Amino acid sequence: SLEQNQRAAYYTINMMSKSSRKAELRLPEGEGGLAAGRRRKRERLAGQLEVVRARREALEGLGGWGDDRGGEGKGEPSSSASSSSPLDDDDEPRASSRSARLRQWREAAFAQREGRRRLAAADVVVAVDGAGEEMLKLRDGAAPGAGRTTIVMAAWERPYAEALADALDVTSVDFVLEIGYGLGFSAAKIAARRPKRHDVVELAPAVLERATRERATRERATEGERDLHNTTTTTTLIADSWQSFLRSRPEQRYDAVFFDDFPLDDGSDDGHSCGGGFGGGAGISNAGRTSRWVDFLTALRPVLRDQARITGYLAHPTALESLPPGYSVEDIAACAVVPPADCPYHGPDDRCLVPLLRYDESACVVEKKGTY
């Protein structure tokens, strides 16, 4: 297995290092060929170890965000490999070539997962529930990813979605990022506050089509009012997953972020996102892995302004444990909702919580200096 190969490579490097040091002490002057050969062998083994690590990361999806953001495992040789086999100047081209290969593997792993997300997002359709209300669901025969149901979002969730949007307290000077359009409840609330910019990232084609119609209706209804207030704020729909959008490093920085995705089957253990909804259980921790909230917040940092506010769907407060550096929880309030008796995804232990997180850029910098 890859894990066994990695352990074997570590062991071999350590043994070769010890034996080479002993041999160098015994060699008389002018007979350094054996020591040099062993050093080169250690370097080859270190390279093989890095390849094993990169392949394992690609298979586990851990390298999906790796490009050139820096840090161990992000396209540069790891500290463990470099410490056991320092490279001479003549070996720099070889190290650069290895780094390029590792980056290509990670890019390929991310592209494969993104392709699965897009295929799964095409299964989201607009339907009508038993009460005649619109809902979002997966088409018949489609299996949810990490979620517990094929229902993406239902009309009874409106009060909760609106409470989340209200928690952001959006103003006319804010740049707002919304992850997942869903049925548009939160988007309508945010747009009504006339932020300076309102970007919505949504992957499902059926949801995007519906969102485009609703946006046009809102703009026609408020056209005269916009002219009166001399503002031209519109909602920008971005057809992408949040993983791909944040990975592209958009130049825009945001003051407020709304997070409500739906786990899709992308071939990983945790699934990944399309448009908002409660049915997928976004924010619920997976055994042995960080929560989707932590994954999202980690990727979100580069596009946040200092003191940015973040909220989103939360059923269990444990999902906000062990937050990435720079984030703090300002408040978690409960929202009273009345799901239908036959709701298949809102169980008796589930709650609709309204979290408010704050991002402090200075705290993030201080903690990085102290821990990394």
XYZ file of C-alpha atoms in Angstrom:
372
model
C 0.000 0.000 0.000
C 1.024 3.632 -0.284
C 1.276 3.934 3.505
C 3.578 0.910 3.690
C 5.698 2.282 0.844
C 6.049 5.569 2.661
C 7.101 3.914 5.934
C 9.593 1.733 4.048
C 11.061 4.770 2.299
C 11.451 6.637 5.593
C 13.170 3.622 7.153
C 15.494 3.185 4.181
C 16.491 6.855 4.207
C 17.350 6.732 7.912
C 19.344 3.500 7.592
C 21.251 4.767 4.550
C 21.995 8.019 6.339
C 23.492 6.195 9.338
C 25.492 3.721 7.274
C 26.854 6.457 4.978
C 28.099 8.514 7.919
C 29.909 5.458 9.318
C 31.418 4.655 5.912
C 32.641 8.231 5.445
C 34.497 8.038 8.758
C 36.260 4.785 7.694
C 37.195 5.838 4.149
C 40.806 6.936 3.655
C 41.529 10.112 1.697
C 40.843 9.830 -2.006
C 38.235 7.071 -1.679
C 35.071 9.171 -1.354
C 33.296 7.472 -4.242
C 31.303 5.133 -2.000
C 30.084 7.955 0.228
C 29.071 10.032 -2.793
C 27.195 7.086 -4.255
C 25.317 6.560 -1.030
C 24.460 10.249 -0.838
C 23.012 10.099 -4.352
C 21.036 7.005 -3.407
C 19.604 8.821 -0.389
C 18.571 11.689 -2.660
C 16.840 9.286 -5.040
C 15.003 7.679 -2.134
C 13.979 11.120 -0.852
C 12.564 11.896 -4.280
C 10.649 8.621 -4.298
C 9.278 9.439 -0.861
C 7.952 12.785 -2.083
C 6.337 11.075 -5.072
C 4.616 8.571 -2.756
C 3.369 11.428 -0.581
C 2.016 13.368 -3.571
C 0.257 10.329 -4.992
C -1.353 9.582 -1.650
C -2.515 13.200 -1.321
C -3.959 13.095 -4.819
C -5.844 9.870 -4.090
C -7.180 11.186 -0.786
C -8.075 14.569 -2.271
C -5.772 16.347 0.173
C -3.854 18.044 -2.612
C -6.949 19.494 -4.345
C -6.073 23.057 -3.328
C -2.353 22.756 -3.974
C -0.979 25.135 -6.537
C 1.719 27.572 -5.519
C 0.233 28.951 -2.312
C 3.324 27.848 -0.413
C 3.796 25.531 2.505
C 4.693 21.890 2.813
C 2.975 19.681 0.265
C 1.973 22.641 -1.945
C 4.226 21.987 -4.884
C 7.578 22.251 -3.057
C 9.684 19.444 -1.534
C 8.601 18.756 2.036
C 10.776 19.590 5.014
C 11.182 15.914 5.915
C 12.518 15.027 2.473
C 14.835 18.002 2.181
C 16.260 17.623 5.696
C 17.316 14.035 5.068
C 18.857 14.719 1.650
C 20.120 18.246 1.026
C 20.478 18.940 -2.696
C 23.576 20.350 -4.342
C 23.380 23.134 -6.902
C 23.692 20.582 -9.699
C 20.464 18.912 -8.528
C 18.262 22.028 -8.647
C 16.859 21.297 -12.161
C 15.895 17.802 -11.009
C 14.158 19.200 -7.916
C 12.303 21.722 -10.069
C 11.168 18.963 -12.418
C 9.916 16.875 -9.500
C 8.048 19.888 -8.106
C 6.380 20.419 -11.475
C 5.289 16.771 -11.629
C 3.804 16.930 -8.156
C 1.879 20.070 -9.081
C 0.554 18.367 -12.224
C -0.696 15.392 -10.201
C -2.522 17.675 -7.792
C -4.005 19.701 -10.627
C -5.212 16.486 -12.268
C -6.753 15.247 -8.994
C -8.614 18.531 -8.529
C -9.822 18.566 -12.149
C -11.161 15.026 -11.761
C -13.116 15.934 -8.636
C -14.425 19.112 -10.233
C -15.674 17.098 -13.212
C -17.591 14.798 -10.858
C -19.133 17.793 -9.092
C -20.408 19.216 -12.374
C -21.899 15.893 -13.423
C -23.625 15.546 -10.038
C -24.885 19.151 -10.128
C -26.726 18.386 -13.354
C -28.926 15.983 -11.327
C -30.442 18.853 -9.305
C -33.936 19.719 -10.585
C -36.775 22.059 -9.616
C -39.875 20.146 -8.452
C -43.122 20.704 -6.538
C -43.808 19.243 -3.094
C -47.079 17.867 -1.749
C -48.260 21.360 -0.709
C -47.719 22.773 -4.198
C -44.557 24.673 -3.192
C -41.370 24.705 -5.259
C -38.486 22.602 -4.008
C -35.062 21.482 -5.185
C -34.227 17.791 -5.317
C -32.000 15.284 -7.060
C -33.588 13.634 -10.070
C -34.903 10.098 -9.644
C -32.104 7.568 -9.487
C -29.442 10.080 -8.432
C -27.644 9.264 -5.182
C -26.621 12.022 -2.758
C -22.959 12.457 -1.893
C -22.309 12.930 1.813
C -25.901 14.046 2.383
C -28.718 12.140 4.011
C -31.428 12.773 1.434
C -32.106 13.599 -2.189
C -33.950 16.802 -1.210
C -31.759 19.860 -1.681
C -34.045 22.600 -0.346
C -37.728 23.043 0.540
C -40.053 26.012 0.993
C -40.386 25.568 4.784
C -36.751 26.671 5.121
C -37.509 30.270 4.112
C -37.596 31.738 7.671
C -34.225 30.191 8.486
C -32.567 31.325 5.245
C -33.855 34.861 5.817
C -32.650 34.845 9.438
C -29.176 33.885 8.248
C -29.171 36.717 5.714
C -30.327 39.189 8.379
C -27.471 38.093 10.663
C -24.940 39.487 8.179
C -26.449 42.987 8.592
C -25.486 43.904 5.015
C -25.030 47.604 4.220
C -24.770 49.619 1.029
C -20.952 49.626 1.185
C -20.543 45.850 1.577
C -19.169 43.398 -0.953
C -21.133 40.174 -0.397
C -20.303 36.615 -1.467
C -23.082 34.002 -1.342
C -22.336 30.285 -1.761
C -25.391 28.426 -3.052
C -28.492 30.146 -4.443
C -30.959 27.431 -3.442
C -34.528 28.723 -3.735
C -33.321 32.321 -3.580
C -34.657 33.215 -0.131
C -31.347 34.537 1.199
C -30.376 36.124 -2.124
C -33.569 38.168 -2.187
C -32.971 39.354 1.383
C -29.385 40.355 0.647
C -30.282 42.085 -2.636
C -32.980 44.103 -0.860
C -30.282 45.706 1.284
C -28.530 47.009 -1.854
C -24.928 45.996 -1.182
C -22.227 47.502 -3.338
C -21.614 44.077 -4.861
C -23.456 40.752 -4.565
C -21.827 37.631 -6.069
C -23.599 34.260 -5.932
C -21.636 31.068 -6.682
C -23.942 28.307 -7.930
C -23.076 25.126 -9.829
C -26.411 23.433 -10.646
C -27.688 24.436 -14.146
C -31.373 24.135 -13.159
C -30.851 26.393 -10.146
C -28.912 28.905 -12.234
C -31.736 29.055 -14.789
C -34.283 29.693 -12.062
C -32.013 32.264 -10.389
C -31.610 34.157 -13.668
C -35.391 34.474 -14.026
C -35.822 35.614 -10.429
C -33.045 38.172 -10.750
C -34.657 39.668 -13.847
C -38.012 39.856 -12.047
C -36.455 41.626 -9.048
C -34.624 44.097 -11.239
C -37.750 44.984 -13.198
C -39.725 45.440 -9.978
C -37.130 47.780 -8.464
C -36.001 49.607 -11.609
C -37.693 52.881 -10.695
C -36.518 52.643 -7.110
C -32.926 52.048 -8.231
C -33.054 55.155 -10.391
C -34.431 57.136 -7.464
C -31.572 56.082 -5.203
C -28.957 56.371 -7.958
C -27.697 52.795 -7.516
C -27.193 50.015 -10.041
C -26.465 47.087 -7.714
C -27.243 43.725 -9.328
C -26.761 40.117 -8.299
C -23.959 38.462 -10.258
C -24.427 34.718 -10.816
C -21.201 32.714 -11.091
C -21.548 29.212 -12.561
C -18.927 27.385 -10.521
C -18.314 25.338 -7.397
C -16.989 27.218 -4.398
C -13.851 25.063 -4.462
C -13.031 26.061 -8.023
C -14.079 29.700 -7.525
C -11.903 30.226 -4.447
C -9.031 28.300 -5.973
C -8.989 30.729 -8.906
C -8.041 33.510 -6.453
C -10.563 36.153 -7.479
C -9.250 39.687 -7.089
C -12.413 40.787 -5.280
C -12.380 40.863 -1.464
C -15.609 40.469 0.515
C -17.042 42.025 3.687
C -19.829 39.467 4.203
C -20.163 35.794 3.223
C -23.205 33.494 3.220
C -22.416 29.745 3.096
C -25.087 27.128 2.327
C -23.961 24.403 -0.044
C -25.244 20.878 -0.720
C -22.806 17.923 -0.672
C -22.473 16.281 -4.064
C -20.765 13.057 -5.046
C -17.332 14.080 -6.334
C -15.597 10.818 -5.524
C -14.265 12.027 -2.159
C -15.296 11.079 1.347
C -16.939 14.403 2.160
C -18.723 15.266 -1.070
C -18.727 18.832 -2.317
C -20.967 21.640 -3.165
C -23.693 22.919 -5.326
C -26.515 25.276 -4.489
C -27.800 25.798 -0.988
C -30.119 23.621 0.975
C -30.478 21.867 4.275
C -30.963 18.353 3.008
C -27.296 17.740 2.428
C -26.255 18.322 5.988
C -23.625 20.962 5.187
C -21.623 21.791 8.247
C -21.911 18.348 9.832
C -18.562 16.779 10.664
C -17.496 13.565 8.976
C -15.792 10.994 11.157
C -12.031 11.351 10.981
C -12.150 14.523 8.892
C -12.524 18.221 9.499
C -16.006 19.670 9.094
C -17.113 21.192 5.822
C -17.209 24.541 7.620
C -13.516 24.298 8.484
C -12.630 23.265 4.924
C -14.594 26.194 3.547
C -13.195 28.775 5.974
C -9.648 27.653 5.258
C -10.131 28.178 1.523
C -12.047 31.434 2.067
C -9.356 33.447 3.876
C -7.591 34.872 0.776
C -10.789 36.608 -0.424
C -11.838 38.159 2.891
C -11.438 41.723 4.015
C -10.424 42.442 7.581
C -13.366 42.145 10.013
C -15.480 40.280 7.456
C -18.674 38.586 8.726
C -19.581 35.017 7.821
C -22.761 33.026 8.367
C -24.431 29.956 6.932
C -26.406 26.797 7.533
C -25.483 25.112 10.818
C -27.229 22.146 12.441
C -24.607 21.270 15.062
C -22.255 23.772 16.770
C -19.498 21.147 16.892
C -18.890 21.885 13.209
C -17.336 25.195 14.284
C -14.825 23.667 16.658
C -11.118 24.081 15.860
C -11.598 27.046 13.523
C -8.725 28.075 11.242
C -6.510 30.979 12.412
C -8.148 34.399 12.252
C -11.758 33.294 12.808
C -13.879 33.683 15.928
C -17.519 32.930 16.716
C -19.349 36.093 17.770
C -22.766 34.564 18.223
C -24.851 31.443 17.651
C -28.613 31.951 17.890
C -31.443 29.470 17.424
C -34.099 29.957 14.745
C -37.582 28.517 15.261
C -38.784 26.582 12.223
C -41.704 24.257 11.610
C -40.745 21.509 9.160
C -43.516 19.239 7.877
C -44.112 16.070 9.836
C -42.912 13.898 6.946
C -39.656 15.855 6.396
C -37.034 13.161 5.680
C -33.925 15.169 6.566
C -34.673 17.380 9.601
C -34.500 14.996 12.521
C -35.493 15.548 16.162
C -31.855 16.223 17.116
C -31.276 18.725 14.311
C -31.455 22.442 14.986
C -31.474 25.498 12.777
C -28.696 27.639 14.226
C -27.728 31.130 13.076
C -23.964 31.544 13.527
C -22.052 34.795 13.091
C -18.298 34.500 12.593
C -15.745 37.306 12.382
C -12.462 37.286 10.492
C -9.606 39.246 12.074
C -6.685 39.487 9.672
C -4.252 40.703 12.343
C -5.057 37.742 14.611
C -4.449 35.416 11.690
C -0.993 36.933 11.053
C -0.015 36.759 14.733
C -1.069 33.133 15.031
C 0.743 32.187 11.836
C 3.968 33.741 13.158
C 3.605 31.805 16.383
C 2.643 28.393 15.024
C 3.960 27.951 11.505
